[in-house]
mmCIF file of C-alpha atoms in Angstrom:
data_model
loop_
_atom_site.group_PDB
_atom_site.id
_atom_site.type_symbol
_atom_site.label_atom_id
_atom_site.label_comp_id
_atom_site.label_asym_id
_atom_site.label_seq_id
_atom_site.Cartn_x
_atom_site.Cartn_y
_atom_site.Cartn_z
ATOM 1 C CA MET N 1 91.659 35.598 162.644
ATOM 2 C CA VAL N 2 93.718 35.536 159.576
ATOM 3 C CA GLY N 3 94.884 32.215 158.362
ATOM 4 C CA SER N 4 98.334 32.087 156.645
ATOM 5 C CA THR N 5 100.533 29.098 156.052
ATOM 6 C CA ASP N 6 103.611 31.286 156.186
ATOM 7 C CA ILE N 7 102.725 33.074 159.413
ATOM 8 C CA TYR N 8 101.790 29.817 161.144
ATOM 9 C CA ALA N 9 105.246 28.332 160.267
ATOM 10 C CA GLU N 10 107.002 31.582 161.184
ATOM 11 C CA ASP N 11 105.591 31.308 164.689
ATOM 12 C CA PHE N 12 107.606 28.141 165.181
ATOM 13 C CA SER N 13 110.753 29.696 163.916
ATOM 14 C CA ALA N 14 110.132 32.734 166.118
ATOM 15 C CA GLY N 15 109.914 30.360 169.077
ATOM 16 C CA VAL N 16 113.260 28.846 168.142
ATOM 17 C CA ASP N 17 114.668 32.317 167.986
ATOM 18 C CA PHE N 18 113.649 32.952 171.545
ATOM 19 C CA LEU N 19 114.683 29.567 172.945
ATOM 20 C CA GLY N 20 118.079 29.739 171.297
ATOM 21 C CA SER N 21 118.669 33.155 172.991
ATOM 22 C CA GLN N 22 118.379 31.615 176.455
ATOM 23 C CA ALA N 23 121.651 30.853 178.194
ATOM 24 C CA TYR N 24 120.307 27.497 179.460
ATOM 25 C CA VAL N 25 119.212 26.185 176.115
ATOM 26 C CA ASP N 26 121.493 24.093 173.801
ATOM 27 C CA LYS N 27 120.804 25.540 170.373
ATOM 28 C CA GLU N 28 121.608 22.176 168.853
ATOM 29 C CA ARG N 29 118.938 20.403 170.790
ATOM 30 C CA ILE N 30 115.743 22.312 169.892
ATOM 31 C CA GLY N 31 112.755 20.319 168.655
ATOM 32 C CA ALA N 32 109.102 21.075 167.834
ATOM 33 C CA VAL N 33 105.807 19.575 168.903
ATOM 34 C CA GLY N 34 102.638 20.413 166.901
ATOM 35 C CA ILE N 35 99.091 19.261 167.753
ATOM 36 C CA CYS N 36 96.291 19.128 165.096
ATOM 37 C CA GLY N 37 96.749 21.952 162.571
ATOM 38 C CA SER N 38 99.926 23.017 164.269
ATOM 39 C CA GLY N 39 101.373 19.684 163.442
ATOM 40 C CA GLY N 40 101.387 20.433 159.769
ATOM 41 C CA PHE N 41 102.850 23.895 160.455
ATOM 42 C CA ALA N 42 105.577 22.502 162.644
ATOM 43 C CA LEU N 43 106.565 20.229 159.782
ATOM 44 C CA SER N 44 106.417 23.233 157.346
ATOM 45 C CA ALA N 45 108.650 25.254 159.629
ATOM 46 C CA ALA N 46 111.174 22.380 160.029
ATOM 47 C CA ALA N 47 111.355 22.047 156.177
ATOM 48 C CA MET N 48 112.776 25.558 155.954
ATOM 49 C CA ASP N 49 114.408 25.953 159.453
ATOM 50 C CA SER N 50 117.303 23.540 159.966
ATOM 51 C CA ARG N 51 117.609 24.678 163.616
ATOM 52 C CA ILE N 52 114.547 22.410 164.445
ATOM 53 C CA LYS N 53 116.330 19.093 165.091
ATOM 54 C CA ALA N 54 113.368 16.711 165.661
ATOM 55 C CA ILE N 55 109.649 17.061 165.115
ATOM 56 C CA ALA N 56 106.675 15.279 166.780
ATOM 57 C CA THR N 57 103.119 15.795 165.641
ATOM 58 C CA SER N 58 100.042 14.573 167.440
ATOM 59 C CA VAL N 59 96.686 13.985 165.531
ATOM 60 C CA MET N 60 98.127 16.179 162.735
ATOM 61 C CA TYR N 61 95.970 18.068 160.314
ATOM 62 C CA ASP N 62 97.384 19.427 157.084
ATOM 63 C CA ILE N 63 94.898 22.315 156.819
ATOM 64 C CA SER N 64 96.407 23.556 153.511
ATOM 65 C CA SER N 65 95.597 20.267 151.782
ATOM 66 C CA MET N 66 91.924 20.904 152.527
ATOM 67 C CA GLY N 67 92.115 23.931 150.371
ATOM 68 C CA ASN N 68 93.829 22.090 147.522
ATOM 69 C CA ASP N 69 91.466 19.179 146.979
ATOM 70 C CA MET N 70 89.674 21.018 144.195
ATOM 71 C CA THR N 71 90.904 21.196 140.557
ATOM 72 C CA GLY N 72 89.905 22.741 137.249
ATOM 73 C CA GLU N 73 86.784 24.875 137.071
ATOM 74 C CA ALA N 74 85.803 24.216 140.656
ATOM 75 C CA ARG N 75 89.111 25.475 141.901
ATOM 76 C CA PHE N 76 88.904 28.530 139.702
ATOM 77 C CA GLU N 77 85.406 29.370 140.813
ATOM 78 C CA MET N 78 86.458 29.197 144.494
ATOM 79 C CA LEU N 79 89.445 31.372 143.927
ATOM 80 C CA ASP N 80 87.380 33.881 141.982
ATOM 81 C CA GLN N 81 84.627 33.976 144.699
ATOM 82 C CA LEU N 82 87.249 34.616 147.406
ATOM 83 C CA SER N 83 89.029 37.232 145.255
ATOM 84 C CA GLN N 84 85.762 39.096 144.863
ATOM 85 C CA GLN N 85 85.198 38.790 148.596
ATOM 86 C CA ARG N 86 88.266 40.910 149.142
ATOM 87 C CA TRP N 87 86.474 43.914 147.475
ATOM 88 C CA THR N 88 83.534 43.369 149.847
ATOM 89 C CA ASP N 89 85.830 43.137 152.882
ATOM 90 C CA PHE N 90 87.527 46.326 151.852
ATOM 91 C CA GLU N 91 84.307 48.206 151.342
ATOM 92 C CA ASN N 92 83.046 46.904 154.681
ATOM 93 C CA GLY N 93 86.157 47.899 156.530
ATOM 94 C CA LYS N 94 86.407 44.373 158.042
ATOM 95 C CA PRO N 95 86.852 40.847 156.762
ATOM 96 C CA ALA N 96 84.153 38.323 156.566
ATOM 97 C CA PHE N 97 84.335 35.843 159.352
ATOM 98 C CA GLN N 98 81.951 33.012 160.167
ATOM 99 C CA PRO N 99 82.646 31.542 163.624
ATOM 100 C CA THR N 100 82.219 27.764 164.062
ATOM 101 C CA PHE N 101 81.697 27.758 167.815
ATOM 102 C CA PRO N 102 79.466 29.795 170.192
ATOM 103 C CA GLU N 103 80.435 33.047 171.893
ATOM 104 C CA LYS N 104 79.817 31.279 175.221
ATOM 105 C CA PRO N 105 80.206 27.619 176.090
ATOM 106 C CA VAL N 106 77.015 25.569 175.914
ATOM 107 C CA ASP N 107 75.912 22.359 177.695
ATOM 108 C CA GLN N 108 74.454 20.489 174.629
ATOM 109 C CA ILE N 109 75.805 19.651 171.141
ATOM 110 C CA PRO N 110 73.716 21.214 168.396
ATOM 111 C CA GLU N 111 71.651 18.893 166.362
ATOM 112 C CA GLY N 112 72.489 18.137 162.728
ATOM 113 C CA LEU N 113 76.335 18.177 163.010
ATOM 114 C CA ASP N 114 78.345 15.627 161.038
ATOM 115 C CA PRO N 115 80.424 13.360 163.224
ATOM 116 C CA VAL N 116 83.684 15.266 162.769
ATOM 117 C CA SER N 117 82.108 18.658 163.579
ATOM 118 C CA GLU N 118 80.320 17.102 166.555
ATOM 119 C CA GLU N 119 83.687 15.808 167.913
ATOM 120 C CA PHE N 120 85.266 19.182 167.622
ATOM 121 C CA PHE N 121 82.219 20.817 169.293
ATOM 122 C CA THR N 122 82.629 18.604 172.318
ATOM 123 C CA PHE N 123 85.913 20.346 172.917
ATOM 124 C CA TYR N 124 85.766 23.929 171.530
ATOM 125 C CA GLY N 125 82.072 24.533 172.045
ATOM 126 C CA MET N 126 81.735 23.427 175.608
ATOM 127 C CA ASP N 127 83.503 24.096 178.909
ATOM 128 C CA ARG N 128 86.099 21.490 178.243
ATOM 129 C CA GLY N 129 88.024 23.610 175.703
ATOM 130 C CA TRP N 130 86.024 26.786 175.020
ATOM 131 C CA HIS N 131 88.008 29.985 174.858
ATOM 132 C CA PRO N 132 86.887 33.553 173.884
ATOM 133 C CA ASN N 133 89.590 33.821 171.229
ATOM 134 C CA ALA N 134 89.041 30.340 169.771
ATOM 135 C CA PHE N 135 85.899 30.440 167.603
ATOM 136 C CA GLY N 136 87.147 27.768 165.212
ATOM 137 C CA ASN N 137 87.619 29.560 161.944
ATOM 138 C CA VAL N 138 89.679 32.002 159.938
ATOM 139 C CA THR N 139 88.524 34.935 157.820
ATOM 140 C CA SER N 140 86.898 33.826 154.631
ATOM 141 C CA THR N 141 89.601 35.108 152.320
ATOM 142 C CA SER N 142 92.283 33.324 154.285
ATOM 143 C CA MET N 143 91.431 30.264 152.204
ATOM 144 C CA LEU N 144 93.261 32.028 149.246
ATOM 145 C CA SER N 145 96.536 31.589 151.171
ATOM 146 C CA LEU N 146 95.777 28.019 152.133
ATOM 147 C CA MET N 147 94.921 27.184 148.565
ATOM 148 C CA ASN N 148 98.042 28.879 147.112
ATOM 149 C CA PHE N 149 100.748 27.822 149.557
ATOM 150 C CA PRO N 150 100.705 24.093 150.525
ATOM 151 C CA SER N 151 102.395 23.521 153.875
ATOM 152 C CA LEU N 152 104.042 20.191 153.182
ATOM 153 C CA ALA N 153 105.419 20.619 149.744
ATOM 154 C CA HIS N 154 108.980 20.127 151.094
ATOM 155 C CA ILE N 155 108.423 17.662 153.820
ATOM 156 C CA ASN N 156 110.913 15.215 152.257
ATOM 157 C CA GLU N 157 113.633 17.761 152.823
ATOM 158 C CA ILE N 158 113.345 17.540 156.631
ATOM 159 C CA ALA N 159 115.556 14.399 156.563
ATOM 160 C CA PRO N 160 117.840 13.349 158.094
ATOM 161 C CA ARG N 161 116.096 14.985 161.073
ATOM 162 C CA PRO N 162 113.517 12.532 162.573
ATOM 163 C CA ILE N 163 109.786 12.860 162.607
ATOM 164 C CA LEU N 164 107.283 11.173 164.949
ATOM 165 C CA PHE N 165 103.676 11.052 163.913
ATOM 166 C CA ILE N 166 101.344 10.291 166.883
ATOM 167 C CA VAL N 167 97.825 9.275 165.906
ATOM 168 C CA GLY N 168 94.727 8.079 167.743
ATOM 169 C CA GLU N 169 93.325 4.603 167.046
ATOM 170 C CA ASN N 170 89.808 6.187 166.510
ATOM 171 C CA ALA N 171 90.929 9.586 165.287
ATOM 172 C CA HIS N 172 89.330 10.849 162.088
ATOM 173 C CA SER N 173 92.532 12.772 161.302
ATOM 174 C CA THR N 174 94.818 9.769 160.852
ATOM 175 C CA HIS N 175 94.927 9.969 157.016
ATOM 176 C CA PHE N 176 96.705 13.283 157.224
ATOM 177 C CA SER N 177 99.568 11.686 159.220
ATOM 178 C CA GLU N 178 99.648 8.677 156.934
ATOM 179 C CA THR N 179 99.941 10.891 153.874
ATOM 180 C CA ALA N 180 102.612 12.971 155.409
ATOM 181 C CA TYR N 181 104.469 9.808 156.569
ATOM 182 C CA ASP N 182 104.448 8.435 153.031
ATOM 183 C CA ASN N 183 105.796 11.716 151.645
ATOM 184 C CA ALA N 184 108.512 12.192 154.331
ATOM 185 C CA ALA N 185 111.928 10.602 154.115
ATOM 186 C CA GLU N 186 113.530 8.467 156.781
ATOM 187 C CA PRO N 187 113.907 8.529 159.729
ATOM 188 C CA LYS N 188 110.221 8.601 160.437
ATOM 189 C CA GLU N 189 107.732 6.732 162.705
ATOM 190 C CA ILE N 190 103.946 6.478 163.285
ATOM 191 C CA TYR N 191 102.893 5.723 166.791
ATOM 192 C CA VAL N 192 99.286 4.695 167.445
ATOM 193 C CA VAL N 193 97.610 5.519 170.757
ATOM 194 C CA PRO N 194 94.892 2.934 171.421
ATOM 195 C CA ASP N 195 91.290 3.753 172.140
ATOM 196 C CA VAL N 196 91.350 7.476 171.656
ATOM 197 C CA ASN N 197 89.806 9.888 169.159
ATOM 198 C CA HIS N 198 91.193 13.074 167.786
ATOM 199 C CA VAL N 199 90.304 15.499 170.555
ATOM 200 C CA ASP N 200 91.268 13.050 173.321
ATOM 201 C CA LEU N 201 94.900 13.794 172.530
ATOM 202 C CA TYR N 202 94.314 17.529 173.125
ATOM 203 C CA ASP N 203 93.695 17.413 176.887
ATOM 204 C CA GLN N 204 93.280 13.823 178.216
ATOM 205 C CA VAL N 205 96.551 13.685 180.141
ATOM 206 C CA ASP N 206 96.100 10.075 181.051
ATOM 207 C CA LYS N 207 96.007 9.190 177.345
ATOM 208 C CA ILE N 208 98.619 11.507 175.845
ATOM 209 C CA PRO N 209 101.804 9.425 175.380
ATOM 210 C CA PHE N 210 104.171 11.709 177.237
ATOM 211 C CA ASP N 211 106.621 8.825 177.726
ATOM 212 C CA LYS N 212 106.829 8.286 174.015
ATOM 213 C CA LEU N 213 107.447 11.971 173.430
ATOM 214 C CA GLU N 214 110.125 12.056 176.116
ATOM 215 C CA SER N 215 111.944 9.010 174.707
ATOM 216 C CA PHE N 216 111.760 10.273 171.134
ATOM 217 C CA PHE N 217 113.283 13.691 171.932
ATOM 218 C CA THR N 218 115.825 12.203 174.366
ATOM 219 C CA GLU N 219 117.025 9.598 171.766
ATOM 220 C CA LYS N 220 116.915 11.744 168.648
ATOM 221 C CA MET N 221 118.571 14.914 169.848
#
């Protein structure tokens, strides 16, 4: 799977295109919800697409920031390595891709994983959330796009449209939402769901704050 900050944001705008074409949809009351990495891309889309009137993210990840934490020589070396990989991909006729999760769901978590990887594995690597098209990675050279095009560079321009950041009390991803919150302009809100980790807010319907999402979009649009 190719990873592209622009393509991911465009997917949200394409969704707005479709919704707005439906006779039963009020074009002035279209919002966006993004979970995990899609939270960052929903915000990126809203920064350029004024048709998105309110945005809610849940356990947001700013994936592009993970490719921009290097500076100086280390950043140049990474960019050079990935640039050279493009030659190899072209010669091989296919891009390098290293899956994170197994081709079939497993019953046990592999040994030696760090806590974050272990948490993701409980979802994507097991029956709970395994899918044949979700191996948990992008092509190696996709990192070039993520390093060159930060998703949230214009988050402050979303205002005066409101943003709701939903985080889990025990979620390892909370710092992404806190950073985005600090960089966004008002109106904005962080809502903490007690006693949940990151992946709990993927599929645990008894823990996902649907009532908060409903009230947010009802009040703000």
